[in-house]
């Protein structure tokens, strides 16, 4: 059994190379046309600001591959952020705070996972509901105020450098390497792919699907807890809008990186390219002098383009998309007819 | 039986479509929703006058709930409700969502409130809803942010847009010593009040020939983090930038935090709309010298008083005595605007005098 899972190691798909290529192209274009783009200071600023998004996107990629999704990510980050702020005000030691933050995040992820596995609520509905609950919780905890003047104990973690390299770049590289290894070479990682690709077949193979789901949602929670530390280090303000579109942005990042929203397909390497693509896009458009009002339109069109390329690449490389879609439809019809019979 | 995995995948696809469409919709205006139910509401809320022995119900819909600014307005509304013996309803969304405002307004009309005021996010989508509210017999008016081109009965203004725009320009000019590049960070491009302030700020800029307003960025959604990221990019794009001005109160801490992160404290000055509690730490640590505000608590109070006048059918005079406010409140009949007073400038000397 062990050999079966680990002997199949997929090469990075075309889609990943495409994402990396587009990132390189984007950096190339901005370097030529945008003043002040290729400076240490600007690159560090972008890397600092993308850190929490990148970490959350990592978890989101795993969930999407598994056929799951987490709409509550931003609100969960807000709840953990509020806790971190309170502990910072009480001058608790930063290491204890970091531990509490990650533990709290894991617990939140576990709650999502339990709702999905034990109560059999579809992932998107379960996390949409917890999203509302967490947002209401932040609202209640803040009591209509902002938390400002939070001690900057995590500023060095989030915005400092090590041998001239931004800490966040090191954090991103370490996290992405570890999770790439886990997803590609461990039994757990292969099971995540298997569950997302075909749940029934995974069940037939004897995979405990609920355990995989619980584990992945808990990992997502832990990553959110860590991302909240980075967020508090750089923003240091807790207000009602905290993390309000983090979930959507992290899904966009994963999709740009070639992860399929229908599960079973995706890559961590694609996601890091996607995260950097999004971050440099936002930054580069400002530096190019793109009017603020035109920006969301440009971003939206680019994302559509990416997804379009995704479909085309699939069609060209395998020619399978038609038969896959057709097959799925036949499957539904087949099941329906069984129902009637 | 449809297999579970298929149902799940279909849900996933729907989810993905929702996400994609919301990304695209982020730049378009939210359409107002057709509400066939208003006719029922008109029937329900007909006997307003017969219920006059009961408490008047006066509602207010803020641009978003949970921020200190609107919380202060809520407190003022509660204080007035107690003073005048009416019921105060405060209901809004946690993000700046124009479609949600319309929904809340329509549900309040259905509940048969006597008067409802709105801090407008998007006039285009709100105006038809305001009109339907008026047709249903509800005294609909605006407060804090007006809805131009609509039929609201009165606008309760915190300060004249002109006075505020001029105050933003004057404070940033003072902060940066009268010369240099300045950038503006706003939130949603449909926020009527913020757009008016920007226009007047630009008008006032003519007085300062050595100052250049280089850019206006819109941090859509109104979160502090977004305002912060816009500010960081602005400082990179314009290395000679010396001033950042936030129009929304929710953005100001983000601008200040950006200057701290970029290590430009003392080189780039931040000002903008800011409640004393939210800018206190930045004024004390020298990131900001001033913020511009008015008393939102008193604005909430005045909103309730205005609602009572509308319900009772008392016309506004040019100068009105309002019990509980120790100055005369001016009314401008040509714009149907009730004015709270001049802007309040917060600095190191008075930042500790207020609790909002």
PDB file of C-alpha atoms in Angstrom, chain A residues 161-303:
ATOM      1  CA  UNK A 161      15.393  40.910   7.645  1.00  0.00           C
ATOM      2  CA  UNK A 162      17.950  38.131   8.112  1.00  0.00           C
ATOM      3  CA  UNK A 163      21.261  38.728   6.303  1.00  0.00           C
ATOM      4  CA  UNK A 164      19.442  41.316   4.218  1.00  0.00           C
ATOM      5  CA  UNK A 165      16.702  38.897   3.173  1.00  0.00           C
ATOM      6  CA  UNK A 166      13.179  39.741   4.362  1.00  0.00           C
ATOM      7  CA  UNK A 167      12.070  37.296   7.066  1.00  0.00           C
ATOM      8  CA  UNK A 168       8.803  36.818   5.270  1.00  0.00           C
ATOM      9  CA  UNK A 169      10.601  35.528   2.151  1.00  0.00           C
ATOM     10  CA  UNK A 170      12.405  32.951   4.280  1.00  0.00           C
ATOM     11  CA  UNK A 171       9.117  32.016   5.999  1.00  0.00           C
ATOM     12  CA  UNK A 172       7.345  31.657   2.649  1.00  0.00           C
ATOM     13  CA  UNK A 173      10.136  29.508   1.177  1.00  0.00           C
ATOM     14  CA  UNK A 174      10.303  27.233   4.231  1.00  0.00           C
ATOM     15  CA  UNK A 175       6.537  26.770   4.473  1.00  0.00           C
ATOM     16  CA  UNK A 176       6.054  26.154   0.786  1.00  0.00           C
ATOM     17  CA  UNK A 177       8.952  23.690   0.596  1.00  0.00           C
ATOM     18  CA  UNK A 178       7.700  21.720   3.585  1.00  0.00           C
ATOM     19  CA  UNK A 179       4.133  21.578   2.323  1.00  0.00           C
ATOM     20  CA  UNK A 180       5.232  20.728  -1.206  1.00  0.00           C
ATOM     21  CA  UNK A 181       7.201  17.791   0.212  1.00  0.00           C
ATOM     22  CA  UNK A 182       4.246  16.723   2.350  1.00  0.00           C
ATOM     23  CA  UNK A 183       1.752  16.876  -0.506  1.00  0.00           C
ATOM     24  CA  UNK A 184       4.030  15.193  -3.032  1.00  0.00           C
ATOM     25  CA  UNK A 185       5.866  12.500  -1.090  1.00  0.00           C
ATOM     26  CA  UNK A 186       3.837  11.480   1.940  1.00  0.00           C
ATOM     27  CA  UNK A 187       0.921   9.096   2.100  1.00  0.00           C
ATOM     28  CA  UNK A 188      -1.181  11.835   3.649  1.00  0.00           C
ATOM     29  CA  UNK A 189      -0.403  14.147   0.726  1.00  0.00           C
ATOM     30  CA  UNK A 190      -1.313  11.554  -1.892  1.00  0.00           C
ATOM     31  CA  UNK A 191      -4.534  10.796  -0.033  1.00  0.00           C
ATOM     32  CA  UNK A 192      -5.458  14.493  -0.184  1.00  0.00           C
ATOM     33  CA  UNK A 193      -5.205  14.304  -3.968  1.00  0.00           C
ATOM     34  CA  UNK A 194      -7.076  10.999  -4.062  1.00  0.00           C
ATOM     35  CA  UNK A 195      -9.993  12.315  -1.967  1.00  0.00           C
ATOM     36  CA  UNK A 196     -10.318  15.388  -4.169  1.00  0.00           C
ATOM     37  CA  UNK A 197     -10.058  13.532  -7.450  1.00  0.00           C
ATOM     38  CA  UNK A 198     -12.641  10.879  -6.761  1.00  0.00           C
ATOM     39  CA  UNK A 199     -14.098  10.527  -3.293  1.00  0.00           C
ATOM     40  CA  UNK A 200     -15.850   7.266  -4.001  1.00  0.00           C
ATOM     41  CA  UNK A 201     -12.738   5.659  -5.453  1.00  0.00           C
ATOM     42  CA  UNK A 202     -10.704   6.910  -2.489  1.00  0.00           C
ATOM     43  CA  UNK A 203     -13.233   5.310  -0.154  1.00  0.00           C
ATOM     44  CA  UNK A 204     -13.012   2.091  -2.144  1.00  0.00           C
ATOM     45  CA  UNK A 205      -9.241   2.185  -1.707  1.00  0.00           C
ATOM     46  CA  UNK A 206      -9.810   2.153   2.024  1.00  0.00           C
ATOM     47  CA  UNK A 207      -8.874   5.762   2.732  1.00  0.00           C
ATOM     48  CA  UNK A 208     -10.535   7.189   5.832  1.00  0.00           C
ATOM     49  CA  UNK A 209     -11.898  10.273   4.112  1.00  0.00           C
ATOM     50  CA  UNK A 210     -13.155  11.984   7.244  1.00  0.00           C
ATOM     51  CA  UNK A 211      -9.753  11.763   8.915  1.00  0.00           C
ATOM     52  CA  UNK A 212      -8.079  13.336   5.891  1.00  0.00           C
ATOM     53  CA  UNK A 213     -10.673  16.120   5.906  1.00  0.00           C
ATOM     54  CA  UNK A 214     -10.309  16.786   9.623  1.00  0.00           C
ATOM     55  CA  UNK A 215      -6.525  16.863   9.322  1.00  0.00           C
ATOM     56  CA  UNK A 216      -6.519  19.237   6.352  1.00  0.00           C
ATOM     57  CA  UNK A 217      -9.003  21.673   7.905  1.00  0.00           C
ATOM     58  CA  UNK A 218      -6.959  21.659  11.115  1.00  0.00           C
ATOM     59  CA  UNK A 219      -3.777  22.369   9.144  1.00  0.00           C
ATOM     60  CA  UNK A 220      -5.581  25.249   7.417  1.00  0.00           C
ATOM     61  CA  UNK A 221      -6.533  26.570  10.873  1.00  0.00           C
ATOM     62  CA  UNK A 222      -2.963  26.346  12.130  1.00  0.00           C
ATOM     63  CA  UNK A 223      -1.753  28.237   9.053  1.00  0.00           C
ATOM     64  CA  UNK A 224      -4.391  30.921   9.658  1.00  0.00           C
ATOM     65  CA  UNK A 225      -3.159  31.221  13.255  1.00  0.00           C
ATOM     66  CA  UNK A 226       0.395  31.749  12.051  1.00  0.00           C
ATOM     67  CA  UNK A 227      -0.745  34.189   9.343  1.00  0.00           C
ATOM     68  CA  UNK A 228      -2.535  36.182  12.051  1.00  0.00           C
ATOM     69  CA  UNK A 229       0.815  36.652  13.842  1.00  0.00           C
ATOM     70  CA  UNK A 230       2.338  38.034  10.635  1.00  0.00           C
ATOM     71  CA  UNK A 231      -0.722  40.254  10.116  1.00  0.00           C
ATOM     72  CA  UNK A 232      -0.488  41.682  13.631  1.00  0.00           C
ATOM     73  CA  UNK A 233       3.212  42.283  13.070  1.00  0.00           C
ATOM     74  CA  UNK A 234       2.707  44.463  10.018  1.00  0.00           C
ATOM     75  CA  UNK A 235      -0.766  46.018  10.366  1.00  0.00           C
ATOM     76  CA  UNK A 236      -1.083  46.160  14.178  1.00  0.00           C
ATOM     77  CA  UNK A 237      -4.688  47.343  13.972  1.00  0.00           C
ATOM     78  CA  UNK A 238      -7.765  45.217  14.624  1.00  0.00           C
ATOM     79  CA  UNK A 239     -10.941  46.646  13.128  1.00  0.00           C
ATOM     80  CA  UNK A 240     -14.207  45.169  11.935  1.00  0.00           C
ATOM     81  CA  UNK A 241     -13.007  44.803   8.325  1.00  0.00           C
ATOM     82  CA  UNK A 242      -9.975  42.661   9.260  1.00  0.00           C
ATOM     83  CA  UNK A 243      -9.337  39.959   6.656  1.00  0.00           C
ATOM     84  CA  UNK A 244     -12.641  40.707   4.964  1.00  0.00           C
ATOM     85  CA  UNK A 245     -11.661  39.377   1.523  1.00  0.00           C
ATOM     86  CA  UNK A 246      -8.804  37.088   2.490  1.00  0.00           C
ATOM     87  CA  UNK A 247     -10.736  33.917   1.593  1.00  0.00           C
ATOM     88  CA  UNK A 248     -11.649  35.136  -1.873  1.00  0.00           C
ATOM     89  CA  UNK A 249      -8.141  36.402  -2.542  1.00  0.00           C
ATOM     90  CA  UNK A 250      -6.547  33.145  -1.423  1.00  0.00           C
ATOM     91  CA  UNK A 251      -8.907  31.147  -3.654  1.00  0.00           C
ATOM     92  CA  UNK A 252      -7.984  33.431  -6.558  1.00  0.00           C
ATOM     93  CA  UNK A 253      -4.293  32.872  -5.797  1.00  0.00           C
ATOM     94  CA  UNK A 254      -4.730  29.097  -5.834  1.00  0.00           C
ATOM     95  CA  UNK A 255      -6.734  29.191  -9.077  1.00  0.00           C
ATOM     96  CA  UNK A 256      -4.145  31.410 -10.762  1.00  0.00           C
ATOM     97  CA  UNK A 257      -1.545  28.872  -9.674  1.00  0.00           C
ATOM     98  CA  UNK A 258      -3.438  26.136 -11.495  1.00  0.00           C
ATOM     99  CA  UNK A 259      -5.400  24.543  -8.683  1.00  0.00           C
ATOM    100  CA  UNK A 260      -8.726  23.196  -9.835  1.00  0.00           C
ATOM    101  CA  UNK A 261     -11.755  24.300  -7.823  1.00  0.00           C
ATOM    102  CA  UNK A 262     -13.356  20.936  -8.500  1.00  0.00           C
ATOM    103  CA  UNK A 263     -10.617  19.114  -6.611  1.00  0.00           C
ATOM    104  CA  UNK A 264      -7.923  16.576  -7.339  1.00  0.00           C
ATOM    105  CA  UNK A 265      -5.627  18.886  -9.228  1.00  0.00           C
ATOM    106  CA  UNK A 266      -3.255  21.617  -8.096  1.00  0.00           C
ATOM    107  CA  UNK A 267       0.199  22.356  -6.897  1.00  0.00           C
ATOM    108  CA  UNK A 268       1.914  24.228  -4.096  1.00  0.00           C
ATOM    109  CA  UNK A 269       4.517  25.586  -6.515  1.00  0.00           C
ATOM    110  CA  UNK A 270       1.744  27.036  -8.648  1.00  0.00           C
ATOM    111  CA  UNK A 271       0.275  28.695  -5.570  1.00  0.00           C
ATOM    112  CA  UNK A 272       3.474  30.508  -4.611  1.00  0.00           C
ATOM    113  CA  UNK A 273       3.683  31.768  -8.198  1.00  0.00           C
ATOM    114  CA  UNK A 274       0.025  32.809  -7.959  1.00  0.00           C
ATOM    115  CA  UNK A 275       0.516  34.652  -4.667  1.00  0.00           C
ATOM    116  CA  UNK A 276       3.519  36.554  -5.981  1.00  0.00           C
ATOM    117  CA  UNK A 277       1.694  37.259  -9.241  1.00  0.00           C
ATOM    118  CA  UNK A 278      -1.229  38.853  -7.382  1.00  0.00           C
ATOM    119  CA  UNK A 279       1.014  40.855  -5.063  1.00  0.00           C
ATOM    120  CA  UNK A 280       3.259  42.196  -7.808  1.00  0.00           C
ATOM    121  CA  UNK A 281       0.236  42.924  -9.987  1.00  0.00           C
ATOM    122  CA  UNK A 282      -1.356  45.176  -7.358  1.00  0.00           C
ATOM    123  CA  UNK A 283       1.953  46.877  -6.637  1.00  0.00           C
ATOM    124  CA  UNK A 284       3.013  47.208 -10.274  1.00  0.00           C
ATOM    125  CA  UNK A 285      -0.283  48.678 -11.420  1.00  0.00           C
ATOM    126  CA  UNK A 286       0.030  51.452  -8.826  1.00  0.00           C
ATOM    127  CA  UNK A 287       3.627  52.103  -9.813  1.00  0.00           C
ATOM    128  CA  UNK A 288       2.617  52.231 -13.484  1.00  0.00           C
ATOM    129  CA  UNK A 289       0.170  54.978 -12.572  1.00  0.00           C
ATOM    130  CA  UNK A 290      -2.922  52.942 -13.380  1.00  0.00           C
ATOM    131  CA  UNK A 291      -5.960  54.924 -12.168  1.00  0.00           C
ATOM    132  CA  UNK A 292      -7.354  53.393  -9.007  1.00  0.00           C
ATOM    133  CA  UNK A 293     -10.776  52.897 -10.563  1.00  0.00           C
ATOM    134  CA  UNK A 294      -9.462  50.835 -13.502  1.00  0.00           C
ATOM    135  CA  UNK A 295      -7.534  48.467 -11.259  1.00  0.00           C
ATOM    136  CA  UNK A 296     -10.246  45.979 -10.178  1.00  0.00           C
ATOM    137  CA  UNK A 297     -11.313  45.619 -13.818  1.00  0.00           C
ATOM    138  CA  UNK A 298      -7.766  44.787 -14.906  1.00  0.00           C
ATOM    139  CA  UNK A 299      -7.396  42.268 -12.080  1.00  0.00           C
ATOM    140  CA  UNK A 300     -10.748  40.665 -12.880  1.00  0.00           C
ATOM    141  CA  UNK A 301      -9.970  40.326 -16.580  1.00  0.00           C
ATOM    142  CA  UNK A 302      -6.557  38.822 -15.856  1.00  0.00           C
ATOM    143  CA  UNK A 303      -8.062  36.204 -13.543  1.00  0.00           C
TER     144      UNK A 303
END
